[in-house]
Amino acid sequence: DAGVTQSPTHLIKTRGQQVTLRCSPISGHKSVSWYQQVLGQGPQFIFQYYEKEERGRGNFPDRFSARQFPNYSSELNVNALLLGDSALYLCASSQIQGNADTQYFGPGTRLTVL
Amino acid sequence: QKEVEQDPGPLSVPEGAIVSLNCTYSNSAFQYFMWYRQYSRKGPELLMYTYSSGNKEDGRFTAQVDKSSKYISLFIRDSQPSDSATYLCAMSGGGSYIPTFGRGTSLIVHP
């Protein structure tokens, strides 16, 4: 079975631009979470979606938004990019909401903001 | 003070050594404890998961949780160069299943 897939792999943007990152969960998984991992730090929680509804939001500004589609794939949008948004953006999927032990991560999208 | 503290290392050991990786935490509500391995430029991979206190063993890996001391450990026996990676601890609880991660410890196992 395919694991969690994310696209694109790498992305370079300039300050003020907008970016959309995409995630496809493992087949059968209905929950998707997004994390930001700055170099040298652990992942920081951004959003969790389950059955197309937002179920959790981390301490990130309103420039960050996300959605989940009927096929359970998800998009993360970041507006008005800042240099500090440069990071690895990770998507994780799980079968149902809440099972931390069954959360599987994708390879991430590396975003560089110049 | 961060909720989860983890020494970033790097920790350098010879092949075959026993490795001890540790995290401390401050939130007594944490009940679920995880260890992830992350290779360079890859996503984290779940290695071990434990609930509440105690030990759990899986092959060369042993996870220990001491809730009274708010201290968790991951032991790797007979370490191999392929174990070279960043090891992240994570924990959750208190009504939230969203894991809080440590910053990770970089492990280097040299032949």
Coordinates of N, CA and C in Angstrom, one line a residue:
Chain A
D1 N 0.8 -1.2 0.0 CA 0.0 0.0 0.0 C 0.9 1.3 0.0
A2 N 0.4 2.3 -0.7 CA 1.2 3.5 -0.7 C 1.0 4.2 0.6
G3 N 2.1 4.9 1.0 CA 2.1 5.6 2.2 C 1.5 7.0 2.0
V4 N 1.7 7.9 2.9 CA 1.2 9.3 2.8 C 2.1 10.0 1.7
T5 N 1.4 10.6 0.8 CA 2.1 11.3 -0.3 C 1.9 12.8 -0.1
Q6 N 2.9 13.6 -0.5 CA 2.8 15.0 -0.4 C 3.4 15.6 -1.7
S7 N 2.9 16.7 -2.1 CA 3.4 17.4 -3.2 C 3.3 18.9 -3.0
P8 N 4.2 19.7 -3.6 CA 5.4 19.3 -4.2 C 6.5 18.8 -3.2
T9 N 7.6 18.3 -3.6 CA 8.7 17.9 -2.7 C 9.4 19.2 -2.2
H10 N 9.7 20.1 -3.1 CA 10.4 21.3 -2.8 C 9.7 22.5 -3.4
L11 N 9.8 23.6 -2.8 CA 9.1 24.8 -3.3 C 9.9 26.0 -2.8
I12 N 10.1 27.0 -3.8 CA 10.8 28.2 -3.5 C 9.9 29.4 -3.8
K13 N 9.6 30.2 -2.8 CA 8.7 31.4 -3.0 C 9.4 32.6 -2.5
T14 N 8.8 33.8 -2.8 CA 9.3 35.0 -2.3 C 8.4 35.6 -1.2
R15 N 8.9 36.4 -0.4 CA 8.0 37.1 0.6 C 6.8 37.7 0.0
G16 N 5.6 37.5 0.7 CA 4.4 38.0 0.3 C 3.6 37.1 -0.6
Q17 N 4.2 36.1 -1.2 CA 3.5 35.2 -2.1 C 2.6 34.3 -1.3
Q18 N 1.8 33.5 -2.0 CA 0.9 32.5 -1.4 C 1.4 31.1 -1.9
V19 N 1.1 30.1 -1.0 CA 1.6 28.7 -1.4 C 0.5 27.7 -1.0
T20 N 0.3 26.7 -1.8 CA -0.6 25.6 -1.5 C 0.2 24.3 -1.5
L21 N 0.1 23.6 -0.4 CA 0.7 22.3 -0.3 C -0.4 21.2 -0.2
R22 N -0.1 20.0 -0.8 CA -1.1 19.0 -0.9 C -0.6 17.7 -0.3
C23 N -1.6 16.9 0.2 CA -1.4 15.7 0.9 C -2.4 14.7 0.6
S24 N -2.0 13.5 0.3 CA -2.9 12.3 0.1 C -2.7 11.3 1.2
P25 N -3.7 11.0 2.1 CA -3.5 10.1 3.2 C -3.4 8.7 2.7
I26 N -3.0 7.8 3.6 CA -3.1 6.4 3.3 C -4.5 6.0 3.1
S27 N -4.7 5.0 2.1 CA -6.1 4.6 1.8 C -6.8 4.1 3.0
G28 N -8.0 4.6 3.3 CA -8.8 4.2 4.4 C -8.6 5.1 5.6
H29 N -7.6 6.0 5.6 CA -7.4 6.9 6.7 C -8.3 8.1 6.4
K30 N -9.0 8.6 7.5 CA -9.9 9.7 7.4 C -9.5 11.0 8.1
S31 N -8.4 10.9 8.8 CA -7.9 12.0 9.5 C -6.5 12.5 9.0
V32 N -6.4 13.8 8.8 CA -5.1 14.3 8.3 C -4.7 15.5 9.2
S33 N -3.4 15.5 9.6 CA -2.9 16.6 10.4 C -1.7 17.2 9.7
W34 N -1.5 18.5 9.9 CA -0.4 19.2 9.3 C 0.5 19.7 10.4
Y35 N 1.8 19.6 10.1 CA 2.9 20.1 11.1 C 3.9 20.9 10.3
Q36 N 4.5 21.9 11.0 CA 5.6 22.7 10.5 C 6.9 22.3 11.3
Q37 N 7.9 21.9 10.6 CA 9.2 21.6 11.3 C 10.3 22.5 10.8
V38 N 10.7 23.4 11.7 CA 11.8 24.3 11.4 C 13.1 23.5 11.6
L39 N 14.1 23.8 10.9 CA 15.4 23.1 11.0 C 15.9 23.1 12.5
G40 N 16.2 21.9 13.0 CA 16.7 21.7 14.3 C 15.6 21.7 15.4
Q41 N 14.4 21.7 15.0 CA 13.3 21.6 16.0 C 12.4 20.4 15.7
G42 N 11.5 20.1 16.6 CA 10.5 19.1 16.4 C 9.3 19.6 15.6
P43 N 8.5 18.8 15.1 CA 7.3 19.2 14.4 C 6.4 20.0 15.3
Q44 N 5.8 21.1 14.8 CA 4.8 21.9 15.5 C 3.4 21.7 14.8
F45 N 2.4 21.4 15.6 CA 1.1 21.1 15.1 C 0.4 22.4 14.5
I46 N -0.1 22.2 13.3 CA -0.8 23.4 12.7 C -2.3 23.1 12.7
F47 N -2.8 22.0 12.0 CA -4.2 21.7 11.9 C -4.4 20.2 12.0
Q48 N -5.6 19.8 12.4 CA -6.1 18.4 12.2 C -7.5 18.5 11.6
Y49 N -7.7 17.6 10.6 CA -9.0 17.5 10.0 C -9.4 16.0 10.1
Y50 N -10.7 15.9 10.3 CA -11.3 14.5 10.3 C -12.7 14.6 9.7
E51 N -12.9 13.7 8.7 CA -14.2 13.7 8.0 C -14.5 15.1 7.5
K52 N -13.5 15.8 6.9 CA -13.7 17.1 6.3 C -13.9 18.3 7.2
E53 N -13.9 18.0 8.5 CA -14.1 19.1 9.5 C -12.8 19.4 10.3
E54 N -12.6 20.6 10.5 CA -11.4 21.0 11.4 C -11.7 20.5 12.8
R55 N -10.7 19.8 13.3 CA -10.9 19.2 14.7 C -9.8 19.8 15.7
G56 N -8.9 20.5 15.1 CA -7.8 21.0 16.0 C -7.0 22.1 15.2
R57 N -6.6 23.1 16.0 CA -5.8 24.1 15.4 C -4.6 24.5 16.3
G58 N -3.4 24.6 15.8 CA -2.3 25.0 16.7 C -2.2 26.5 16.7
N59 N -1.1 26.9 17.4 CA -0.9 28.4 17.6 C -0.2 29.0 16.3
F60 N -0.9 29.1 15.3 CA -0.4 29.7 14.0 C -1.3 30.8 13.6
P61 N -0.8 31.8 12.9 CA -1.6 32.9 12.5 C -2.6 32.6 11.4
D62 N -3.6 33.5 11.2 CA -4.7 33.2 10.3 C -4.2 33.1 8.8
R63 N -2.9 33.5 8.6 CA -2.4 33.3 7.2 C -2.4 31.8 6.8
F64 N -2.4 31.0 7.8 CA -2.4 29.5 7.6 C -3.9 29.0 7.5
S65 N -4.2 28.3 6.5 CA -5.5 27.7 6.4 C -5.4 26.3 5.8
A66 N -6.4 25.5 5.9 CA -6.4 24.2 5.3 C -7.8 23.7 5.1
R67 N -7.9 22.7 4.3 CA -9.2 22.0 4.1 C -9.0 20.6 3.7
Q68 N -10.0 19.8 3.9 CA -10.0 18.4 3.6 C -11.1 18.1 2.6
F69 N -10.8 17.3 1.6 CA -11.8 17.0 0.5 C -12.5 15.7 0.7
P70 N -13.6 15.5 0.0 CA -14.4 14.3 0.2 C -13.5 13.0 0.1
N71 N -12.5 13.0 -0.7 CA -11.6 11.8 -0.8 C -10.6 11.8 0.3
Y72 N -10.7 12.7 1.3 CA -9.8 12.8 2.5 C -8.4 13.3 2.2
S73 N -8.1 13.7 1.0 CA -6.9 14.5 0.7 C -7.1 15.8 1.3
S74 N -5.9 16.5 1.4 CA -6.0 17.8 2.1 C -5.0 18.8 1.5
E75 N -5.3 20.1 1.6 CA -4.5 21.2 1.2 C -4.2 22.1 2.4
L76 N -2.9 22.6 2.4 CA -2.5 23.6 3.4 C -2.2 24.8 2.6
N77 N -2.8 25.9 2.9 CA -2.5 27.2 2.3 C -1.8 28.2 3.2
V78 N -0.8 28.9 2.7 CA -0.2 29.9 3.5 C -0.1 31.2 2.7
N79 N -0.7 32.2 3.2 CA -0.8 33.5 2.5 C 0.3 34.4 3.1
A80 N 0.6 35.5 2.3 CA 1.6 36.5 2.7 C 2.8 35.9 3.4
L81 N 3.5 35.1 2.6 CA 4.7 34.4 3.2 C 5.7 35.3 3.8
L82 N 6.2 34.8 4.9 CA 7.3 35.5 5.6 C 8.6 34.6 5.5
L83 N 9.7 35.2 5.8 CA 11.0 34.4 5.7 C 10.9 33.3 6.8
G84 N 10.2 33.6 7.9 CA 10.1 32.6 9.0 C 9.2 31.4 8.7
D85 N 8.5 31.4 7.5 CA 7.7 30.3 7.1 C 8.5 29.2 6.5
S86 N 9.8 29.5 6.2 CA 10.7 28.5 5.6 C 10.8 27.3 6.6
A87 N 10.4 26.1 6.1 CA 10.4 25.0 7.0 C 10.0 23.7 6.1
L88 N 10.1 22.6 6.8 CA 9.5 21.3 6.3 C 8.1 21.2 6.7
Y89 N 7.2 21.1 5.8 CA 5.8 21.0 6.2 C 5.4 19.5 6.0
L90 N 4.9 18.9 7.1 CA 4.6 17.5 7.2 C 3.2 17.3 7.3
C91 N 2.7 16.2 6.6 CA 1.3 15.8 6.7 C 1.4 14.4 7.3
A92 N 0.4 14.2 8.2 CA 0.3 12.8 8.8 C -1.1 12.4 8.7
S93 N -1.3 11.1 8.5 CA -2.7 10.6 8.4 C -2.9 9.5 9.5
S94 N -4.1 9.3 9.9 CA -4.5 8.2 10.8 C -5.9 7.8 10.5
Q95 N -6.2 6.6 10.9 CA -7.5 6.0 10.5 C -8.7 6.8 11.1
I96 N -8.6 7.1 12.4 CA -9.7 7.8 13.0 C -9.0 9.0 13.8
Q97 N -9.8 9.9 14.2 CA -9.3 11.0 15.0 C -8.8 10.5 16.3
G98 N -7.6 10.9 16.7 CA -7.2 10.8 18.1 C -6.2 9.7 18.4
N99 N -6.0 8.8 17.5 CA -5.1 7.7 17.8 C -3.7 8.1 17.5
A100 N -3.0 8.7 18.5 CA -1.6 9.2 18.2 C -0.7 8.1 17.8
D101 N -0.9 6.9 18.2 CA 0.0 5.8 17.9 C -0.1 5.3 16.5
T102 N -1.2 5.7 15.8 CA -1.3 5.2 14.4 C -1.2 6.4 13.4
Q103 N -0.5 7.4 13.8 CA -0.3 8.6 12.9 C 1.0 8.3 12.1
Y104 N 0.8 8.3 10.7 CA 1.8 8.1 9.8 C 2.2 9.4 9.0
F105 N 3.5 9.7 9.0 CA 3.9 10.9 8.3 C 4.3 10.7 6.9
G106 N 4.1 11.7 6.1 CA 4.6 11.7 4.7 C 6.0 12.3 4.7
P107 N 6.6 12.4 3.5 CA 8.0 12.8 3.4 C 8.2 14.3 3.6
G108 N 7.1 15.1 3.5 CA 7.2 16.5 3.7 C 7.4 17.3 2.4
T109 N 7.0 18.6 2.5 CA 7.3 19.5 1.5 C 8.3 20.6 2.1
R110 N 9.4 20.7 1.4 CA 10.4 21.7 2.0 C 10.1 23.1 1.3
L111 N 9.7 24.0 2.1 CA 9.4 25.4 1.6 C 10.5 26.3 1.9
T112 N 11.0 27.0 1.0 CA 12.0 28.1 1.2 C 11.4 29.4 0.7
V113 N 11.4 30.4 1.6 CA 10.9 31.7 1.3 C 12.1 32.7 1.3
L114 N 12.3 33.3 0.1 CA 13.4 34.2 -0.1 C 12.9 35.7 0.0
Chain B
Q1 N 10.0 27.6 30.1 CA 10.4 26.1 30.0 C 9.4 25.5 29.0
K2 N 10.0 24.7 28.0 CA 9.2 24.0 27.1 C 8.6 22.8 27.8
E3 N 7.4 22.4 27.2 CA 6.7 21.2 27.8 C 7.5 20.0 27.7
V4 N 8.3 19.8 26.6 CA 9.1 18.6 26.3 C 10.5 19.1 26.1
E5 N 11.5 18.6 26.8 CA 12.9 18.9 26.7 C 13.6 17.7 26.2
Q6 N 14.5 18.0 25.2 CA 15.3 16.9 24.6 C 16.6 17.4 24.2
D7 N 17.7 16.8 24.6 CA 19.0 17.3 24.2 C 19.3 17.1 22.7
P8 N 19.6 18.1 22.0 CA 19.8 17.9 20.5 C 21.0 17.1 20.1
G9 N 22.0 16.9 21.0 CA 23.2 16.2 20.6 C 24.1 17.1 19.8
P10 N 24.9 16.5 18.9 CA 24.8 15.1 18.4 C 25.4 14.1 19.4
L11 N 24.9 12.9 19.4 CA 25.4 11.8 20.2 C 26.1 10.9 19.3
S12 N 27.4 10.7 19.5 CA 28.3 9.9 18.6 C 28.7 8.7 19.3
V13 N 28.4 7.5 18.8 CA 28.8 6.2 19.4 C 29.4 5.2 18.4
P14 N 30.2 4.3 18.9 CA 30.7 3.3 18.0 C 29.7 2.2 17.7
E15 N 29.8 1.6 16.6 CA 28.9 0.5 16.2 C 28.9 -0.6 17.3
G16 N 27.7 -1.1 17.6 CA 27.6 -2.1 18.7 C 27.3 -1.6 20.0
A17 N 27.4 -0.3 20.2 CA 27.2 0.3 21.5 C 25.7 0.3 21.9
I18 N 25.4 0.4 23.2 CA 24.0 0.6 23.7 C 23.8 2.1 23.7
V19 N 22.8 2.6 23.1 CA 22.4 4.0 23.1 C 21.3 4.3 24.0
S20 N 21.4 5.4 24.7 CA 20.3 5.9 25.6 C 19.9 7.3 25.2
L21 N 18.6 7.4 24.8 CA 18.1 8.7 24.4 C 17.0 9.1 25.4
N22 N 16.9 10.3 25.8 CA 16.0 10.7 26.9 C 15.2 12.0 26.6
C23 N 14.1 12.1 27.2 CA 13.3 13.3 27.2 C 12.7 13.5 28.6
T24 N 12.6 14.8 29.0 CA 11.8 15.1 30.2 C 10.6 16.0 29.8
Y25 N 9.6 16.0 30.6 CA 8.4 16.8 30.3 C 7.8 17.4 31.6
S26 N 7.0 18.4 31.4 CA 6.4 19.1 32.5 C 4.9 18.8 32.7
N27 N 4.2 18.4 31.7 CA 2.8 18.3 31.7 C 2.4 16.9 32.3
S28 N 1.9 16.9 33.5 CA 1.6 15.6 34.2 C 0.4 14.9 33.5
A29 N -0.3 15.6 32.6 CA -1.5 14.9 32.0 C -1.1 14.0 30.8
F30 N 0.2 14.1 30.4 CA 0.6 13.3 29.3 C 0.5 11.8 29.7
Q31 N -0.1 11.0 28.8 CA -0.3 9.6 29.0 C 0.2 8.7 27.9
Y32 N 0.3 9.3 26.7 CA 0.8 8.5 25.5 C 2.2 9.0 25.1
F33 N 3.1 8.1 25.0 CA 4.5 8.5 24.7 C 5.0 7.7 23.5
M34 N 5.6 8.5 22.6 CA 6.0 8.0 21.3 C 7.5 8.3 21.0
W35 N 8.1 7.5 20.3 CA 9.5 7.8 19.7 C 9.4 7.6 18.2
Y36 N 9.9 8.6 17.6 CA 10.0 8.6 16.1 C 11.4 8.7 15.7
R37 N 11.7 8.1 14.5 CA 13.0 8.2 13.9 C 12.9 9.0 12.6
Q38 N 13.8 10.0 12.4 CA 13.7 10.8 11.2 C 15.1 10.8 10.6
Y39 N 15.1 10.3 9.4 CA 16.3 10.4 8.6 C 16.3 11.7 7.9
S40 N 17.5 12.1 7.5 CA 17.7 13.5 6.9 C 16.8 13.6 5.7
R41 N 16.0 14.8 5.7 CA 15.1 15.1 4.6 C 14.0 14.1 4.4
K42 N 13.6 13.4 5.4 CA 12.5 12.5 5.4 C 11.5 12.8 6.5
G43 N 10.3 12.3 6.4 CA 9.3 12.4 7.4 C 9.6 11.5 8.6
P44 N 9.1 11.8 9.8 CA 9.3 11.0 11.0 C 8.6 9.6 10.8
E45 N 9.2 8.6 11.3 CA 8.7 7.2 11.3 C 8.5 6.7 12.7
L46 N 7.3 6.3 13.0 CA 7.0 5.9 14.4 C 7.8 4.6 14.7
L47 N 8.5 4.6 15.8 CA 9.3 3.5 16.3 C 8.6 2.7 17.4
M48 N 8.2 3.5 18.4 CA 7.7 2.9 19.6 C 6.6 3.7 20.2
Y49 N 5.6 3.1 20.8 CA 4.5 3.8 21.4 C 4.2 3.1 22.7
T50 N 4.1 3.9 23.8 CA 3.7 3.3 25.1 C 2.6 4.1 25.7
Y51 N 1.9 3.5 26.5 CA 0.8 4.1 27.3 C 1.1 4.1 28.8
S52 N 1.1 5.2 29.4 CA 1.4 5.3 30.8 C 2.8 4.8 31.2
S53 N 3.0 4.4 32.4 CA 4.3 4.0 32.8 C 4.7 2.6 32.4
G54 N 6.0 2.3 32.5 CA 6.4 0.9 32.2 C 7.4 0.9 31.1
N55 N 7.7 -0.4 30.7 CA 8.7 -0.7 29.6 C 8.0 -1.4 28.5
K56 N 8.6 -1.1 27.3 CA 8.1 -1.9 26.1 C 9.3 -2.2 25.2
E57 N 9.4 -3.4 24.8 CA 10.5 -3.9 24.0 C 10.1 -4.3 22.6
D58 N 10.9 -3.9 21.6 CA 10.6 -4.3 20.2 C 11.9 -4.5 19.5
G59 N 12.4 -5.8 19.5 CA 13.7 -6.0 18.8 C 14.8 -5.4 19.6
R60 N 15.6 -4.6 18.9 CA 16.7 -3.9 19.6 C 16.3 -2.6 20.3
F61 N 15.1 -2.3 20.3 CA 14.6 -1.0 20.9 C 13.8 -1.3 22.2
T62 N 14.0 -0.5 23.2 CA 13.3 -0.6 24.5 C 12.9 0.8 24.9
A63 N 11.6 1.0 25.1 CA 11.1 2.3 25.6 C 10.7 2.2 27.0
Q64 N 11.1 3.2 27.8 CA 10.8 3.3 29.2 C 10.1 4.6 29.5
V65 N 9.1 4.5 30.4 CA 8.4 5.7 30.8 C 8.4 5.7 32.4
D66 N 8.8 6.8 33.0 CA 8.7 7.0 34.4 C 7.9 8.2 34.6
K67 N 6.6 8.1 34.9 CA 5.7 9.2 35.0 C 6.0 10.0 36.3
S68 N 6.5 9.3 37.3 CA 6.7 9.9 38.6 C 7.8 11.0 38.5
S69 N 8.8 10.7 37.6 CA 9.9 11.6 37.3 C 9.7 12.4 36.1
K70 N 8.6 12.1 35.3 CA 8.4 12.8 34.1 C 9.6 12.7 33.2
Y71 N 9.9 11.4 32.9 CA 11.2 11.1 32.2 C 10.9 9.9 31.3
I72 N 11.3 10.0 30.0 CA 11.1 8.8 29.2 C 12.5 8.5 28.5
S73 N 12.7 7.3 28.2 CA 13.9 6.9 27.5 C 13.7 5.9 26.4
L74 N 14.6 5.9 25.4 CA 14.7 4.9 24.4 C 16.1 4.4 24.4
F75 N 16.1 3.0 24.5 CA 17.4 2.3 24.4 C 17.5 1.6 23.1
I76 N 18.7 1.7 22.5 CA 19.0 0.9 21.3 C 20.2 0.0 21.6
R77 N 19.9 -1.3 21.4 CA 21.0 -2.2 21.7 C 21.7 -2.5 20.3
D78 N 23.0 -2.9 20.4 CA 23.7 -3.3 19.2 C 23.5 -2.3 18.1
S79 N 23.8 -1.0 18.4 CA 23.6 0.0 17.4 C 24.3 -0.2 16.1
Q80 N 23.7 0.2 15.0 CA 24.2 0.0 13.7 C 24.4 1.4 13.0
P81 N 25.3 1.5 12.0 CA 25.4 2.8 11.3 C 24.0 3.2 10.7
S82 N 23.2 2.2 10.3 CA 21.9 2.6 9.8 C 20.9 3.2 10.8
D83 N 21.3 3.1 12.1 CA 20.5 3.8 13.1 C 20.8 5.3 13.2
S84 N 21.8 5.7 12.5 CA 22.1 7.2 12.5 C 21.0 8.0 11.9
A85 N 20.4 8.8 12.7 CA 19.2 9.6 12.4 C 18.9 10.5 13.6
T86 N 17.9 11.3 13.4 CA 17.4 12.1 14.5 C 16.2 11.4 15.2
Y87 N 16.2 11.3 16.5 CA 15.2 10.6 17.3 C 14.4 11.6 18.0
L88 N 13.1 11.6 17.7 CA 12.1 12.6 18.3 C 11.3 11.9 19.3
C89 N 11.1 12.4 20.5 CA 10.1 11.9 21.4 C 8.9 12.8 21.2
A90 N 7.7 12.2 21.5 CA 6.5 12.9 21.4 C 5.5 12.4 22.5
M91 N 4.6 13.2 22.9 CA 3.7 12.8 24.0 C 2.4 13.5 23.9
S92 N 1.3 12.9 24.4 CA 0.0 13.5 24.3 C -0.8 13.0 25.5
G93 N -1.9 13.7 25.8 CA -2.8 13.3 26.9 C -3.6 14.5 27.4
G94 N -4.3 14.3 28.5 CA -5.1 15.3 29.1 C -6.2 15.8 28.2
G95 N -6.8 14.8 27.4 CA -8.0 15.1 26.6 C -7.6 15.5 25.2
S96 N -6.3 15.7 24.9 CA -5.8 16.0 23.6 C -5.0 14.9 23.0
Y97 N -5.2 14.4 21.8 CA -4.4 13.4 21.2 C -3.4 14.0 20.2
I98 N -3.3 15.3 20.2 CA -2.3 16.0 19.4 C -0.9 15.9 20.1
P99 N 0.1 15.2 19.4 CA 1.3 15.0 20.1 C 2.2 16.3 20.2
T100 N 2.8 16.5 21.3 CA 3.8 17.5 21.5 C 5.2 16.9 21.3
F101 N 6.0 17.4 20.4 CA 7.3 16.8 20.1 C 8.4 17.5 20.8
G102 N 9.5 16.7 21.2 CA 10.8 17.3 21.5 C 11.5 17.8 20.3
R103 N 12.6 18.4 20.5 CA 13.3 19.0 19.3 C 14.2 17.9 18.6
G104 N 14.3 16.7 19.2 CA 15.0 15.7 18.5 C 16.5 15.6 19.0
T105 N 17.0 14.4 19.0 CA 18.4 14.1 19.3 C 19.1 13.5 18.1
S106 N 20.1 14.1 17.6 CA 20.9 13.6 16.5 C 21.8 12.5 16.9
L107 N 21.7 11.3 16.4 CA 22.5 10.1 16.7 C 23.4 9.8 15.5
I108 N 24.7 9.6 15.8 CA 25.6 9.1 14.8 C 26.3 7.9 15.3
V109 N 26.1 6.8 14.5 CA 26.8 5.5 14.9 C 27.9 5.3 13.9
H110 N 29.1 5.3 14.3 CA 30.2 5.2 13.4 C 30.8 3.8 13.4
P111 N 31.2 3.3 12.2 CA 31.7 1.9 12.1 C 33.0 1.7 12.9

